[in-house]
Tab-separated table of C-alpha atoms and ligand atoms in Angstrom:
chain	number	residue	atom	x	y	z
M	1	MET	CA	-34.445	27.601	-43.436
M	2	LYS	CA	-33.576	30.528	-45.422
M	3	ILE	CA	-36.332	33.337	-45.077
M	4	GLN	CA	-35.806	36.407	-47.846
M	5	VAL	CA	-38.316	39.135	-47.120
M	6	ILE	CA	-39.308	41.487	-49.648
M	7	THR	CA	-40.200	45.252	-47.866
M	8	LEU	CA	-39.911	48.607	-48.437
M	9	PHE	CA	-38.510	49.003	-44.795
M	10	PRO	CA	-35.984	46.221	-44.352
M	11	GLU	CA	-34.809	48.359	-41.101
M	12	MET	CA	-37.892	47.294	-39.325
M	13	PHE	CA	-36.789	43.909	-38.963
M	14	LYS	CA	-33.505	43.919	-37.886
M	15	PRO	CA	-34.213	44.798	-34.125
M	16	VAL	CA	-36.771	41.898	-33.913
M	17	LEU	CA	-34.968	39.100	-36.078
M	18	GLU	CA	-31.627	40.162	-34.449
M	19	THR	CA	-32.738	39.743	-30.645
M	20	SER	CA	-33.438	36.776	-28.405
M	21	MET	CA	-34.429	33.211	-30.024
M	22	LEU	CA	-34.987	34.443	-33.204
M	23	PHE	CA	-31.718	35.643	-33.148
M	24	LYS	CA	-30.087	32.594	-31.283
M	25	ALA	CA	-31.876	30.553	-34.048
M	26	LYS	CA	-29.777	32.468	-36.819
M	27	ASP	CA	-26.601	32.192	-34.838
M	28	LYS	CA	-27.106	28.159	-34.842
M	29	LYS	CA	-27.592	28.662	-38.165
M	30	LEU	CA	-31.100	27.102	-37.922
M	31	VAL	CA	-32.248	30.054	-40.073
M	32	GLU	CA	-31.005	32.688	-42.253
M	33	TYR	CA	-32.632	35.974	-42.920
M	34	LEU	CA	-32.076	37.833	-46.055
M	35	TYR	CA	-33.999	40.899	-46.523
M	36	ILE	CA	-34.873	42.430	-50.390
M	37	ASN	CA	-35.540	46.135	-50.906
M	38	LEU	CA	-38.412	46.536	-53.287
M	39	ARG	CA	-37.287	50.094	-53.618
M	40	ASP	CA	-34.253	48.431	-55.417
M	41	PHE	CA	-36.712	47.335	-57.922
M	42	GLY	CA	-38.364	50.100	-58.391
M	43	LEU	CA	-38.751	51.947	-62.307
M	44	GLY	CA	-37.157	54.739	-63.660
M	45	ASN	CA	-34.713	57.172	-61.871
M	46	ARG	CA	-36.689	57.668	-59.028
M	47	LYS	CA	-37.251	54.104	-58.479
M	48	THR	CA	-41.147	54.454	-58.234
M	49	VAL	CA	-42.691	51.429	-56.721
M	50	ASP	CA	-46.436	52.939	-56.670
M	51	ASP	CA	-48.989	54.505	-58.463
M	52	THR	CA	-52.704	55.468	-58.576
M	53	PRO	CA	-55.580	52.624	-58.875
M	54	TYR	CA	-57.264	51.721	-62.283
M	55	GLY	CA	-60.985	53.182	-61.492
M	56	GLY	CA	-60.202	55.744	-59.062
M	57	GLY	CA	-60.357	55.724	-55.154
M	58	ASP	CA	-58.113	56.813	-52.764
M	59	GLY	CA	-54.161	56.268	-51.993
M	60	MET	CA	-51.361	54.487	-54.099
M	61	LEU	CA	-51.030	50.945	-54.882
M	62	LEU	CA	-47.708	48.631	-55.311
M	63	LYS	CA	-46.925	48.315	-59.118
M	64	PRO	CA	-46.854	44.746	-60.441
M	65	GLU	CA	-43.386	45.419	-62.301
M	66	PRO	CA	-40.806	45.982	-59.265
M	67	LEU	CA	-43.164	43.160	-56.961
M	68	PHE	CA	-42.639	40.500	-59.749
M	69	ALA	CA	-38.843	41.553	-60.024
M	70	ALA	CA	-38.132	41.275	-56.531
M	71	VAL	CA	-40.240	37.762	-56.424
M	72	GLU	CA	-37.892	36.567	-59.554
M	73	TYR	CA	-34.728	37.840	-57.824
M	74	ALA	CA	-35.680	35.878	-54.633
M	75	LYS	CA	-36.419	32.531	-56.627
M	76	GLU	CA	-33.192	32.900	-58.452
M	77	GLN	CA	-31.346	32.729	-54.964
M	78	ASP	CA	-33.924	29.796	-54.312
M	79	SER	CA	-36.233	28.473	-56.631
M	80	LYS	CA	-38.023	26.103	-54.305
M	81	ALA	CA	-39.090	28.532	-51.716
M	82	LYS	CA	-42.841	29.050	-50.829
M	83	VAL	CA	-44.140	32.369	-51.688
M	84	ILE	CA	-45.966	34.327	-48.825
M	85	LEU	CA	-48.099	37.420	-49.265
M	86	MET	CA	-48.749	39.164	-46.143
M	87	THR	CA	-52.478	40.816	-46.817
M	88	PRO	CA	-55.256	41.745	-44.487
M	89	ARG	CA	-57.356	39.670	-47.544
M	90	GLY	CA	-55.594	36.851	-46.653
M	91	LYS	CA	-56.268	33.379	-44.512
M	92	THR	CA	-55.952	33.866	-41.004
M	93	LEU	CA	-52.758	32.544	-39.477
M	94	THR	CA	-53.465	29.646	-37.156
M	95	GLN	CA	-50.745	27.557	-35.163
M	96	ALA	CA	-51.638	24.660	-37.618
M	97	MET	CA	-50.221	27.100	-40.918
M	98	SER	CA	-47.488	27.795	-38.882
M	99	LYS	CA	-46.660	24.390	-38.282
M	100	LYS	CA	-46.864	23.265	-41.721
M	101	LEU	CA	-44.717	26.384	-42.600
M	102	SER	CA	-42.226	25.594	-40.197
M	103	LYS	CA	-41.727	21.970	-42.410
M	104	GLU	CA	-40.932	24.175	-45.537
M	105	LYS	CA	-37.401	24.108	-47.028
M	106	ASP	CA	-37.701	27.855	-47.591
M	107	LEU	CA	-39.738	30.984	-47.631
M	108	ILE	CA	-40.180	34.204	-49.647
M	109	ILE	CA	-42.518	36.748	-47.705
M	110	ILE	CA	-43.689	39.632	-49.644
M	111	CYS	CA	-44.881	42.926	-47.273
M	112	GLY	CA	-47.754	44.764	-48.678
M	113	ARG	CA	-47.766	48.397	-48.072
M	114	TYR	CA	-49.307	51.496	-48.688
M	115	GLU	CA	-53.073	51.586	-49.574
M	116	GLY	CA	-52.836	47.896	-51.297
M	117	TYR	CA	-50.796	46.374	-54.338
M	118	ASP	CA	-51.594	45.492	-57.928
M	119	GLU	CA	-53.906	42.100	-57.739
M	120	ARG	CA	-51.858	40.312	-60.020
M	121	ILE	CA	-49.124	39.600	-57.951
M	122	ALA	CA	-51.242	37.003	-56.507
M	123	SER	CA	-50.848	34.906	-60.039
M	124	ILE	CA	-46.856	34.192	-58.352
M	125	VAL	CA	-47.779	33.754	-54.871
M	126	ASP	CA	-48.477	30.530	-52.829
M	127	GLU	CA	-50.423	31.871	-49.955
M	128	GLN	CA	-52.065	34.835	-48.885
M	129	VAL	CA	-51.802	35.484	-44.929
M	130	SER	CA	-53.248	37.772	-42.763
M	131	ILE	CA	-52.780	37.745	-38.902
M	132	GLY	CA	-56.248	39.117	-37.939
M	133	GLU	CA	-59.587	40.738	-38.086
M	134	TYR	CA	-57.992	44.288	-38.165
M	135	VAL	CA	-56.088	46.298	-40.521
M	136	LEU	CA	-52.279	47.461	-39.915
M	137	THR	CA	-50.650	50.122	-42.256
M	138	GLY	CA	-48.153	47.314	-43.680
M	139	GLY	CA	-47.475	43.675	-43.652
M	140	GLU	CA	-43.965	43.736	-42.053
M	141	LEU	CA	-45.415	43.586	-38.210
M	142	PRO	CA	-47.515	40.442	-39.858
M	143	ALA	CA	-44.388	39.407	-41.245
M	144	MET	CA	-42.464	39.458	-38.293
M	145	ILE	CA	-45.166	37.544	-36.249
M	146	LEU	CA	-45.205	34.723	-39.244
M	147	ILE	CA	-41.827	34.166	-39.009
M	148	ASP	CA	-41.758	34.336	-34.826
M	149	SER	CA	-44.401	31.582	-34.669
M	150	VAL	CA	-42.933	29.492	-37.597
M	151	VAL	CA	-38.963	29.747	-36.289
M	152	ARG	CA	-39.703	28.972	-32.732
M	153	LEU	CA	-41.282	25.524	-34.214
M	154	ILE	CA	-37.952	24.263	-36.088
M	155	PRO	CA	-36.592	21.754	-34.145
M	156	GLY	CA	-33.638	22.894	-31.882
M	157	VAL	CA	-34.630	26.392	-31.714
M	158	LEU	CA	-36.137	26.221	-28.357
M	159	GLY	CA	-33.142	24.301	-26.622
M	160	GLY	CA	-34.414	23.723	-23.369
M	161	GLU	CA	-37.965	22.338	-24.255
M	162	ASN	CA	-38.556	18.920	-25.880
M	163	SER	CA	-40.529	18.884	-28.707
M	164	ALA	CA	-43.441	16.951	-26.974
M	165	GLU	CA	-44.084	19.684	-24.715
M	166	ILE	CA	-44.234	22.152	-27.565
M	167	GLU	CA	-46.760	19.490	-29.106
M	168	SER	CA	-49.110	20.075	-26.802
M	169	PHE	CA	-49.756	23.460	-27.360
M	170	SER	CA	-49.495	23.134	-30.674
M	171	ASP	CA	-53.295	22.937	-31.946
M	172	GLY	CA	-53.203	26.901	-30.535
M	173	LYS	CA	-56.023	26.361	-28.894
M	174	THR	CA	-55.290	24.093	-25.462
M	175	LYS	CA	-54.185	26.952	-23.569
M	176	GLU	CA	-50.870	26.862	-21.188
M	177	PHE	CA	-51.796	26.262	-17.462
M	178	PRO	CA	-50.775	29.056	-15.306
M	179	GLN	CA	-47.181	28.706	-13.627
M	180	TYR	CA	-45.279	29.944	-10.731
M	181	THR	CA	-41.920	30.673	-9.383
M	182	ARG	CA	-40.162	31.587	-6.491
M	183	PRO	CA	-41.519	33.400	-3.927
M	184	GLU	CA	-44.240	31.315	-2.626
M	185	LYS	CA	-45.622	34.126	-1.041
M	186	PHE	CA	-45.797	37.708	-3.206
M	187	LYS	CA	-47.958	40.745	-1.706
M	188	GLY	CA	-50.224	38.445	-0.065
M	189	MET	CA	-50.686	35.976	-2.862
M	190	LYS	CA	-49.875	32.334	-2.458
M	191	VAL	CA	-48.736	29.671	-4.884
M	192	PRO	CA	-51.278	27.043	-5.264
M	193	GLU	CA	-50.777	24.371	-2.434
M	194	VAL	CA	-50.906	21.606	-5.320
M	195	LEU	CA	-48.034	23.133	-7.121
M	196	LEU	CA	-45.889	22.806	-3.442
M	197	SER	CA	-47.024	19.049	-2.777
M	198	GLY	CA	-44.424	17.196	-4.871
M	199	ASN	CA	-47.577	14.835	-5.957
M	200	HIS	CA	-46.809	14.912	-9.580
M	201	GLY	CA	-49.834	12.842	-10.363
M	202	GLU	CA	-51.840	15.534	-8.641
M	203	ILE	CA	-50.127	18.429	-10.487
M	204	ALA	CA	-50.922	16.785	-13.685
M	205	LYS	CA	-54.521	16.570	-13.121
M	206	TRP	CA	-54.567	20.483	-11.452
M	207	ARG	CA	-52.550	21.527	-15.048
M	208	LYS	CA	-55.296	19.546	-17.172
M	209	ASN	CA	-57.657	21.037	-15.491
M	210	GLN	CA	-56.643	24.399	-15.698
M	211	GLN	CA	-56.442	24.350	-19.096
M	212	LYS	CA	-60.059	23.988	-19.711
M	213	ASN	CA	-61.118	27.323	-18.521
J	1	LIG	CL1	-50.896	40.845	-43.536
J	1	LIG	N1	-51.452	43.350	-43.685
J	1	LIG	C1	-51.938	44.271	-42.930
J	1	LIG	N2	-51.411	45.570	-44.207
J	1	LIG	N3	-53.121	44.220	-42.091
J	1	LIG	C2	-53.114	43.435	-41.531
J	1	LIG	C3	-52.317	42.216	-41.821
J	1	LIG	C4	-51.709	42.253	-42.817
J	1	LIG	N4	-53.555	41.227	-40.828
J	1	LIG	C5	-53.903	41.643	-40.381
J	1	LIG	N5	-53.784	43.166	-40.620
């Protein structure tokens, strides 16, 4: 999967996407991250990307021309990619959405910034996505969250786990059961007896029961 990110702050992504599983996914060539700096599509000598809102109001909005030009550039690399706009006004990201997106061939993700963007960008976007009921300063952190949740579902990314195991949590509602590792006793807290029993039937029953709480 090729993921192109349109942002004014490409440097925010590298520490996150170049670490741990997200880096391993790239290293295994299961995913490719490309950053498109919106500033490069800014207008005039000053590479302007924002302007004041019609009708008045606080703050600046991302202008349509640089946004359209950046998306057109990304589409030239990848005409079939799905275009996603990160915005607090979008549909809230769910595990089901991530699963669907993980089956896409490629993605183009636009990060909103400042106080907003010119609404006309919506006309060339396939989906508007939010990550929850709160407002952040920009779409960069939400984009990284979306990328993390999508990339881990690409077959081969989570090497050690089998897909059935991933599947069982993939509705996003079924909680993971609590787990323990050595030592058996730590600061007076003991690992539940059933997990030490070797009785696989009882262990499975206990885990299922724990997921209901
Ligand atoms: Cl996608 N963007 C911003 N700026 N704030 C958010 C968000 C997105 N999702 C939740 N809050």
